[in-house]
Short mmCIF file of C-alpha atoms in Angstrom, two decimals:
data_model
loop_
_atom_site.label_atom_id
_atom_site.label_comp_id
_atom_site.label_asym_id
_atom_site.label_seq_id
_atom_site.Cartn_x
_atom_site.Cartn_y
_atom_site.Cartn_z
CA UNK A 1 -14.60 -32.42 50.13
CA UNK A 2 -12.25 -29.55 50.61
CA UNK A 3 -8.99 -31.89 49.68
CA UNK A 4 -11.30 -33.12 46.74
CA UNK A 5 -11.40 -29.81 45.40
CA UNK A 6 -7.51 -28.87 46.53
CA UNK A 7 -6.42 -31.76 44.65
CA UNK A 8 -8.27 -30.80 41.32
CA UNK A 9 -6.48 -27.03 41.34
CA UNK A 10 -3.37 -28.99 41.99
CA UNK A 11 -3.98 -31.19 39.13
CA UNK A 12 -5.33 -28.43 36.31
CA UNK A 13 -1.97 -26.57 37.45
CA UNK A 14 0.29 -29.27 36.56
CA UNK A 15 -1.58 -30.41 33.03
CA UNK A 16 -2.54 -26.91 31.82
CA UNK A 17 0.44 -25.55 29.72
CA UNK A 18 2.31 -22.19 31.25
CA UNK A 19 0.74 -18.79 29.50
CA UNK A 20 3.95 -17.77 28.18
CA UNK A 21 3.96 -21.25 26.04
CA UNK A 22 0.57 -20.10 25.37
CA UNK A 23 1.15 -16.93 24.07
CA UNK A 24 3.88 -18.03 22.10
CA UNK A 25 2.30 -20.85 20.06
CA UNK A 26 -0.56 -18.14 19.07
CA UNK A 27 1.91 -15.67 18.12
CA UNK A 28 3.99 -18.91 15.49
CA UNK A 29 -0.42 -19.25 14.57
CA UNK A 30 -0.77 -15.85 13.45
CA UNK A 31 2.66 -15.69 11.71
CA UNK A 32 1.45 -18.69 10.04
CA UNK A 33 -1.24 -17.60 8.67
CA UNK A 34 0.37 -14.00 7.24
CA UNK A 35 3.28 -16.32 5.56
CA UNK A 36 0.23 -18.22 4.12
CA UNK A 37 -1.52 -15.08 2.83
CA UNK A 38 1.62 -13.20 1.49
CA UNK A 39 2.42 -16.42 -0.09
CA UNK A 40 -0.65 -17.41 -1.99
CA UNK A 41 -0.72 -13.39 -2.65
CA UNK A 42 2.79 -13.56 -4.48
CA UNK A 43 1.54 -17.22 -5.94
CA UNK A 44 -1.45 -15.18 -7.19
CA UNK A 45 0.34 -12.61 -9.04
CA UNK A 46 3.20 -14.90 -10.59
CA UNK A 47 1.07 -17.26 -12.02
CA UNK A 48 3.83 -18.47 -14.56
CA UNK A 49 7.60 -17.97 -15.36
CA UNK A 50 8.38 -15.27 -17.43
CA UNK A 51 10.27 -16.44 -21.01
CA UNK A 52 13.52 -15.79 -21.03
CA UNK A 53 13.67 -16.11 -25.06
CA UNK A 54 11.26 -14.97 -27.75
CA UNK A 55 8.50 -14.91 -28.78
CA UNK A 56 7.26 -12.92 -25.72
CA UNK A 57 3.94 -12.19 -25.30
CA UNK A 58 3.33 -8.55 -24.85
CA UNK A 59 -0.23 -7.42 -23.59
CA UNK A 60 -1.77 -4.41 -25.31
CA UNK A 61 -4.44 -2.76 -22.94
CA UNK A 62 -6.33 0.57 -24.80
CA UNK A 63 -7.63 2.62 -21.52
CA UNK A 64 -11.61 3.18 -21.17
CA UNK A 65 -13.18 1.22 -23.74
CA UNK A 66 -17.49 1.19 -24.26
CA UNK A 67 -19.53 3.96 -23.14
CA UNK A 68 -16.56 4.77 -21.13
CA UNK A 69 -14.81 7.40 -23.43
CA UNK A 70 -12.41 8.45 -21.29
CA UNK A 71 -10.98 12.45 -20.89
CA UNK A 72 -12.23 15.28 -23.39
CA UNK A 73 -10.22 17.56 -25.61
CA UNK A 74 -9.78 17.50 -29.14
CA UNK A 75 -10.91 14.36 -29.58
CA UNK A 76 -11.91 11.53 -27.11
CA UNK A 77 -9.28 10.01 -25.15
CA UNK A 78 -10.38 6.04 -26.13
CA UNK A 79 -10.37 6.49 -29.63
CA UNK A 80 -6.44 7.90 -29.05
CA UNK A 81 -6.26 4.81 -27.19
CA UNK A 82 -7.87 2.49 -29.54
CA UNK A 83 -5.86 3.78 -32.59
CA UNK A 84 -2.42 3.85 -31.01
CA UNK A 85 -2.91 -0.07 -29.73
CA UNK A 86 -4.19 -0.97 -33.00
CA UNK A 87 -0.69 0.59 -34.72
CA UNK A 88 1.37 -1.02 -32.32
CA UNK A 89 0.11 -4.66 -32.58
CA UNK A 90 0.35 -4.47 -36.40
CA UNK A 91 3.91 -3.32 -35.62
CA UNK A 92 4.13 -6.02 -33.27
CA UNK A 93 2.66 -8.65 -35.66
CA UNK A 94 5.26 -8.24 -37.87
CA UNK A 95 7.73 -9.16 -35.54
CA UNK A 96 8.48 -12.72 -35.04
CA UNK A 97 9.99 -11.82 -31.67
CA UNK A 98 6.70 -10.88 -30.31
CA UNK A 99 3.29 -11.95 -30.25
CA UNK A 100 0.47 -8.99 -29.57
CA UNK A 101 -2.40 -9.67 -27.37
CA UNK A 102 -5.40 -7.01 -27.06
CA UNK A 103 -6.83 -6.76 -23.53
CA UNK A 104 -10.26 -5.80 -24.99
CA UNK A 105 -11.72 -5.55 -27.96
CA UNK A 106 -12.18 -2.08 -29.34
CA UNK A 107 -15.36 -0.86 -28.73
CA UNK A 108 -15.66 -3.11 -25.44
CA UNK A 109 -15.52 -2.05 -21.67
CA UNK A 110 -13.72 -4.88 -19.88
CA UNK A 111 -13.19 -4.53 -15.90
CA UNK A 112 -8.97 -4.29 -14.45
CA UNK A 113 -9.85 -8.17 -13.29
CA UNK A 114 -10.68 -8.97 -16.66
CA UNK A 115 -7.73 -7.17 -18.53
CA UNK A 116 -5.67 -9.03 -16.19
CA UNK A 117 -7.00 -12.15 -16.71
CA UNK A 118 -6.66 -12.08 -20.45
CA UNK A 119 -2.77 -10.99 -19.85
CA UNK A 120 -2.55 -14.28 -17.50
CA UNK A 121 -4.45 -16.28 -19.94
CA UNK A 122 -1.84 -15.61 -22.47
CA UNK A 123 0.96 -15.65 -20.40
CA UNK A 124 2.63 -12.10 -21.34
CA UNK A 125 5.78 -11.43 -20.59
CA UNK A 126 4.80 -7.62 -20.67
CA UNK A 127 1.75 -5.31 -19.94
CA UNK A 128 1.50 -1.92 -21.47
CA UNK A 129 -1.43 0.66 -20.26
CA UNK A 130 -2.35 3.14 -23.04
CA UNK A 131 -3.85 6.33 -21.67
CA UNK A 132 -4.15 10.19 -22.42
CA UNK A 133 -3.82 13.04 -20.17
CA UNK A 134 -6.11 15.67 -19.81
CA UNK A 135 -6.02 19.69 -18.03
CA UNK A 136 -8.20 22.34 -17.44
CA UNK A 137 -5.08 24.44 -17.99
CA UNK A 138 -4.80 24.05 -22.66
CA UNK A 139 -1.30 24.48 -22.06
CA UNK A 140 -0.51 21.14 -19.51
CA UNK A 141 1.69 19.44 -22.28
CA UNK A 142 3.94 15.93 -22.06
CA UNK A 143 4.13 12.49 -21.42
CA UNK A 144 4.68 10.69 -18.42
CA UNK A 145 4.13 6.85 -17.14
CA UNK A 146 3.81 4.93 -14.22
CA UNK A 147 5.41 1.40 -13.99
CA UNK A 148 4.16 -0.79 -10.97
CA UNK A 149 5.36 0.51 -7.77
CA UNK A 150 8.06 -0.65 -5.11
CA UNK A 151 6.79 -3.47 -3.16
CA UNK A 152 5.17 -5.00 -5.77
CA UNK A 153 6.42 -8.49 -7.53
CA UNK A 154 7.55 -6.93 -10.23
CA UNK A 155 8.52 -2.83 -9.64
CA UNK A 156 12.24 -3.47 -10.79
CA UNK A 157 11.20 -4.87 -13.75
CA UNK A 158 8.59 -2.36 -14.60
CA UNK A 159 10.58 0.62 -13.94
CA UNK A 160 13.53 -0.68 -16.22
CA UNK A 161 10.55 -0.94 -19.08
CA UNK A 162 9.08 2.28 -18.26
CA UNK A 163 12.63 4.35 -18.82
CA UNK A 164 13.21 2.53 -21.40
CA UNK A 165 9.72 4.17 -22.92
CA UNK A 166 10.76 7.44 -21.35
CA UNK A 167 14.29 7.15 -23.23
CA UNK A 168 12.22 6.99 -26.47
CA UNK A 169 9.62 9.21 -26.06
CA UNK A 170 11.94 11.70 -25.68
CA UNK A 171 14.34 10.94 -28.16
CA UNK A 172 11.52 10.88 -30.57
CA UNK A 173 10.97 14.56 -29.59
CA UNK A 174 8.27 14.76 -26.79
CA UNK A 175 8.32 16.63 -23.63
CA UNK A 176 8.83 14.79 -20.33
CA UNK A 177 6.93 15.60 -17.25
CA UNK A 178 8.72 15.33 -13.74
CA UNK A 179 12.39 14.71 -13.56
CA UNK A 180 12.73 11.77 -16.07
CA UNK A 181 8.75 11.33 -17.14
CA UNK A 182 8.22 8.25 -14.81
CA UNK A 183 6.21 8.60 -11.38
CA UNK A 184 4.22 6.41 -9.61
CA UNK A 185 0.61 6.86 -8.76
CA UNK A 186 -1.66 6.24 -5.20
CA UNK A 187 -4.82 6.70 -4.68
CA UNK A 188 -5.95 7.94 -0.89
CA UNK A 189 -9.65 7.45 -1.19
CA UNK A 190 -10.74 8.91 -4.29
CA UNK A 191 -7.14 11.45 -4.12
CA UNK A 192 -5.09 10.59 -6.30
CA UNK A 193 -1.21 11.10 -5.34
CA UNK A 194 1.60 11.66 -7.71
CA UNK A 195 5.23 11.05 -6.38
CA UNK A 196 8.16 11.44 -8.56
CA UNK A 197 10.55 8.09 -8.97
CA UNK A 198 13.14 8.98 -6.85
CA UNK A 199 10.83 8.49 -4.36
CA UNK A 200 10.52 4.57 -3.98
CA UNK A 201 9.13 4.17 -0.83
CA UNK A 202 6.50 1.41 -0.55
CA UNK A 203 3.98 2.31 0.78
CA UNK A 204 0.44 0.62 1.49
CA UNK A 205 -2.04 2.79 -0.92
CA UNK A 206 -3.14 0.88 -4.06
CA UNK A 207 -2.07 2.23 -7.66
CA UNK A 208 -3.77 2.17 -10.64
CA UNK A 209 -5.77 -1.16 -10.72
CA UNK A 210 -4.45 -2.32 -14.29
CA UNK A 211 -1.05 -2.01 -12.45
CA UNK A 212 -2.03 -3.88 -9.44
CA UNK A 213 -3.64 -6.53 -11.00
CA UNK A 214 -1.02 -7.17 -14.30
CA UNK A 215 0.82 -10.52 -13.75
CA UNK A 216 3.57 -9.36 -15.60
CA UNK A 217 6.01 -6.19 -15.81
CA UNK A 218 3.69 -3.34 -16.51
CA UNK A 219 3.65 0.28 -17.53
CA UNK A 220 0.60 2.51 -17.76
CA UNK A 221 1.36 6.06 -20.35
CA UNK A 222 -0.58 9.03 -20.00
CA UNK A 223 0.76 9.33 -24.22
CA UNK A 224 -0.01 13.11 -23.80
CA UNK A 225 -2.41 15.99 -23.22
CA UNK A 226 -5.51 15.84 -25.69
CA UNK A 227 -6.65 18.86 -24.01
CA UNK A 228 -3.52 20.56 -25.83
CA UNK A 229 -3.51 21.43 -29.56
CA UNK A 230 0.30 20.53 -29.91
CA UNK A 231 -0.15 17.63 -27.93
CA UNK A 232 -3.35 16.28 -29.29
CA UNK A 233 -2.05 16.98 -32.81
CA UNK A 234 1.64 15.24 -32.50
CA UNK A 235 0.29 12.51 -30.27
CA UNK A 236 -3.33 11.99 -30.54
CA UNK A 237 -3.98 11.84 -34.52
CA UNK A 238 -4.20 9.02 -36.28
CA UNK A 239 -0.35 9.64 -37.73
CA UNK A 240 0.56 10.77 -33.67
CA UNK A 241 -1.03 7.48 -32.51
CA UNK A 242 1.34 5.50 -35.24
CA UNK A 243 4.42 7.67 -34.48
CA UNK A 244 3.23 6.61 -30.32
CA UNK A 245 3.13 3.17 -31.77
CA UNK A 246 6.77 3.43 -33.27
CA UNK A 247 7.83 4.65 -30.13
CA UNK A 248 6.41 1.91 -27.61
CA UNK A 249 7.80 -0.56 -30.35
CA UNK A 250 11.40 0.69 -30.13
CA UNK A 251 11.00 0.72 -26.73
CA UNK A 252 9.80 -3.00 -26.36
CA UNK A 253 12.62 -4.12 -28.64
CA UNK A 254 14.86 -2.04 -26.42
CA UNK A 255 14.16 -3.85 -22.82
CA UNK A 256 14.20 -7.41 -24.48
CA UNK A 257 16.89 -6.50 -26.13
CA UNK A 258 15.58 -7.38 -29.78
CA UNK A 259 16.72 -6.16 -33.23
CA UNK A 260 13.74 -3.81 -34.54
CA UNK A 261 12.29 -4.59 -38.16
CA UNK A 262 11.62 -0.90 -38.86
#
């Protein structure tokens, strides 16, 4: 009986594989299955090519939307929002070398999956973020923005659209906040971290979910402070949301490199 059992060990020693060839086909497993998951992530987010002629496609998203209204100043931040998105796809309409897309109807609360979705569905070439800023502080004045951040599919091409918007804005007069008026945004919980641009890092905190979720170049604007007279009065009225609206145009036609109609 002994040799019985002697003879088995011998056996299971020579047909079981060593551990080291063990160990080694469940580390090529897992690294498998992370190439698999970064790849239907990318797959995910570039869900079609990009034109590389016009018309583009060039998705118009007007922050908060329903009963969300946004920041309070002078006036709510959505209808800032609303108004400047409505100028800018009539300036956009009248441009054969773009087609404008709204995210959400005006009036409508629609979810960062769903603005997404309707970018996708229309296959933009470009996703612009309208937002205002707000301060405790009435004398917190500027604009800043916040392209999608390194790492992501498409930082380089959202940082080259957001200085192009920064080149504008302050050409048009505005004051930029930061070094050049572009930063990029975290959020640590609930904290939300501002880093200048200079600082491209990638790190593993999420951004602003419209950013996150865009499958296309994209730019959120805080347009400026509505919680400052100047600001709220240049930027925020009905003729500051078209002169906004002028801006973001110019600034579109300037990183396709279009001829602008006005």
């Amino acid at each position: 009986m002994q040799s019985i059992d002697r003879y088995r060990r011998k056996m299971r020693r020579r047909t079981s594989p060593p551990l080291w060839i063990l160990a080694m086909a469940a580390a090529i497993i897992v690294l498998l299955l992370l190439w698999s998951g970064t790849r239907r992530s990318v797959e995910a987010e570039a869900q079609y090519e990009l034109p590389t002629q016009p018309p583009y496609t060039i998705a118009l998203d007007a922050g908060h939307g329903g009963m969300d209204t946004g920041a309070e100043g002078y006036l709510d931040e959505v209808v800032m929002c609303e108004q400047t998105v409505d100028a800018l796809y009539n300036l956009l309409a009248l441009d054969d070398n773009f087609i404008p897309v709204r995210t959400r109807p005006n009036g409508e609360k629609y979810s960062a999956d769903e603005r997404a979705q309707t970018a996708a569905q229309n296959k933009a070439s470009l996703f612009l973020s309208i937002h205002g800023n707000s301060d405790g502080d009435s004398a917190s004045h500027g604009f800043e923005c916040f392209p999608t951040p390194p790492g992501r599919i498409w930082a380089q091409e959202s940082m080259a659209f957001a200085q192009c918007i920064a080149q504008q804005m302050e050409s048009a007069g505005h004051r930029l906040r930061g070094t050049n008026g572009i930063r990029f945004a975290y959020y640590e919980g609930k904290r939300k971290i501002l880093v200048d641009s200079s600082d491209d890092r990638v790190r593993d905190l999420k951004s602003f979910g419209v950013l996150e979720k865009a499958p296309c170049p994209a730019v959120l604007v805080e347009q400026g402070f509505i919680t400052n007279a100047q600001d709220a009065d240049n930027w925020a009225s009905p003729e500051g949301c078209r002169r906004a609206a002028q801006v973001y145009y110019q600034s579109i036609c300037q990183y396709f490199g279009t001829q602008s109609i006005t």
